[in-house]
Amino acid sequence: PGRLLCEALRRQEPAPDARATHVLEQLRAAVETLPDGFVLYDSDDRLVLCNSKYREFYAESAPAMVPGARFEDILRFGLERGQYAAAVGREDAWLSERMRAHRAAREPVEQQLAGGRWLRILERNTPDGGRVGLRIDITSQVRSRRRAERAEQRLRDAIEALPAGFWLFDADDRLIMFNERYRQMYESSAGVLAPGVTFEDVLRYGLERGQYPEALGREEAWLADVMRNRSQKEYELEYQLDSGRWIRSSNSPTSEGGYVGFRVDITELKNKQAELEETAESDALTGLLNRRGLTRQLEAFEATMPPAARIVALHVDLDKFKAVNDAIGHDAGDFVLEKVAERMRRNGTPQEVVARIGGDEFLMIGLG
């Protein structure tokens, strides 16, 4: 009966009997009530019937939608009137792609019309070799998706523009995203960075390549310390990488149970701090340790010296130094101090420390 109905509709002949006519009318009434566009083609790919919603969607090609019209001819009619936005300027290629998808009748197709409307096309083959299809208006969904995609792209652009390294992990501690700045900072572990890799795997990959100097020789203990910190809600660390760069790592939990992290290069800050510390612990004229620097060095000796070892000190006080300053000036006095410092430093061993502890007083200490 279904084949007879299709044939009758195609040829515009009366239905073979009253029962077929009744079934036909029921079919027409049913498809007209659908909120989506409905179309039926026979085994020769000729139009059997479509509902008014289908004609509404394809208003430009609606005049060609007469029973018996070939699907391809209806498409061409619409192409000539610019009905398909994606086909403009490439009509023949677009037509080939659309006919291929139509014949396969398997995968959904998203189609944009000239007016900005988006349709999802669902087509299936019928038992008698024809095709039945639905056209669903998805304009609002596509626009929402496009807005979300644009928002996500803006977020990604902003993250890429950050001067700090950035990464985001999910609740399973698997990497979701990171920026290029992060990859540049962690060159040794860049090879493993990909969505889905776990935080621990990233650390182990870096450890195997010596990325964390402070972990050398104690990799498992270092890893355990880091993962223990990971169990805290928020944590911050400072460490040096194999590249020599110093990194400040700040990590915070997300509302979904993951972690967001920022990595800031603080190498310049560390270098300035070291310079300030060196200045605070050294004599500006001679470059030797001052009293503060000497105190720190004595503390270091005490912490590392063997139980039976002793600290040996040589104290040098320049006699009549004031007379040099008074007689020929402070420049001459400074020259004398620099020469004394140079000779004491040259005659000491690498393990001995020389300090200037007063205007004309020097001290050399070592372990005896």
Coordinates of N, CA and C in Angstrom, one line a residue, residues 12 70 81 85 100 113 132 198 226 245 295 365:
Q12 N 0.0 11.9 -9.6 CA -1.3 12.7 -9.4 C -2.5 11.9 -9.9
R70 N 12.2 16.2 -9.0 CA 13.4 15.5 -8.5 C 14.0 16.4 -7.4
R81 N 18.5 31.0 -6.6 CA 17.9 32.1 -5.9 C 18.6 32.4 -4.6
A85 N 23.2 29.7 2.2 CA 24.3 30.7 2.5 C 25.6 30.1 2.2
R100 N 25.5 13.9 -1.9 CA 26.2 12.8 -1.3 C 25.6 12.5 0.1
L113 N 20.5 28.8 6.0 CA 19.8 29.4 4.8 C 20.2 30.9 4.7
V132 N 12.8 9.6 3.6 CA 11.9 10.5 4.5 C 12.9 11.4 5.3
T198 N 47.6 13.7 33.7 CA 47.4 14.1 35.2 C 48.5 15.0 35.6
V226 N 55.2 17.7 47.1 CA 54.3 18.5 46.2 C 52.9 18.1 46.2
R245 N 65.7 29.6 35.8 CA 64.7 30.5 36.1 C 64.0 30.2 37.4
T295 N 79.2 37.1 60.4 CA 78.3 36.4 61.4 C 77.6 35.3 60.7
I365 N 89.1 33.7 58.7 CA 88.7 32.6 59.5 C 88.7 31.4 58.6

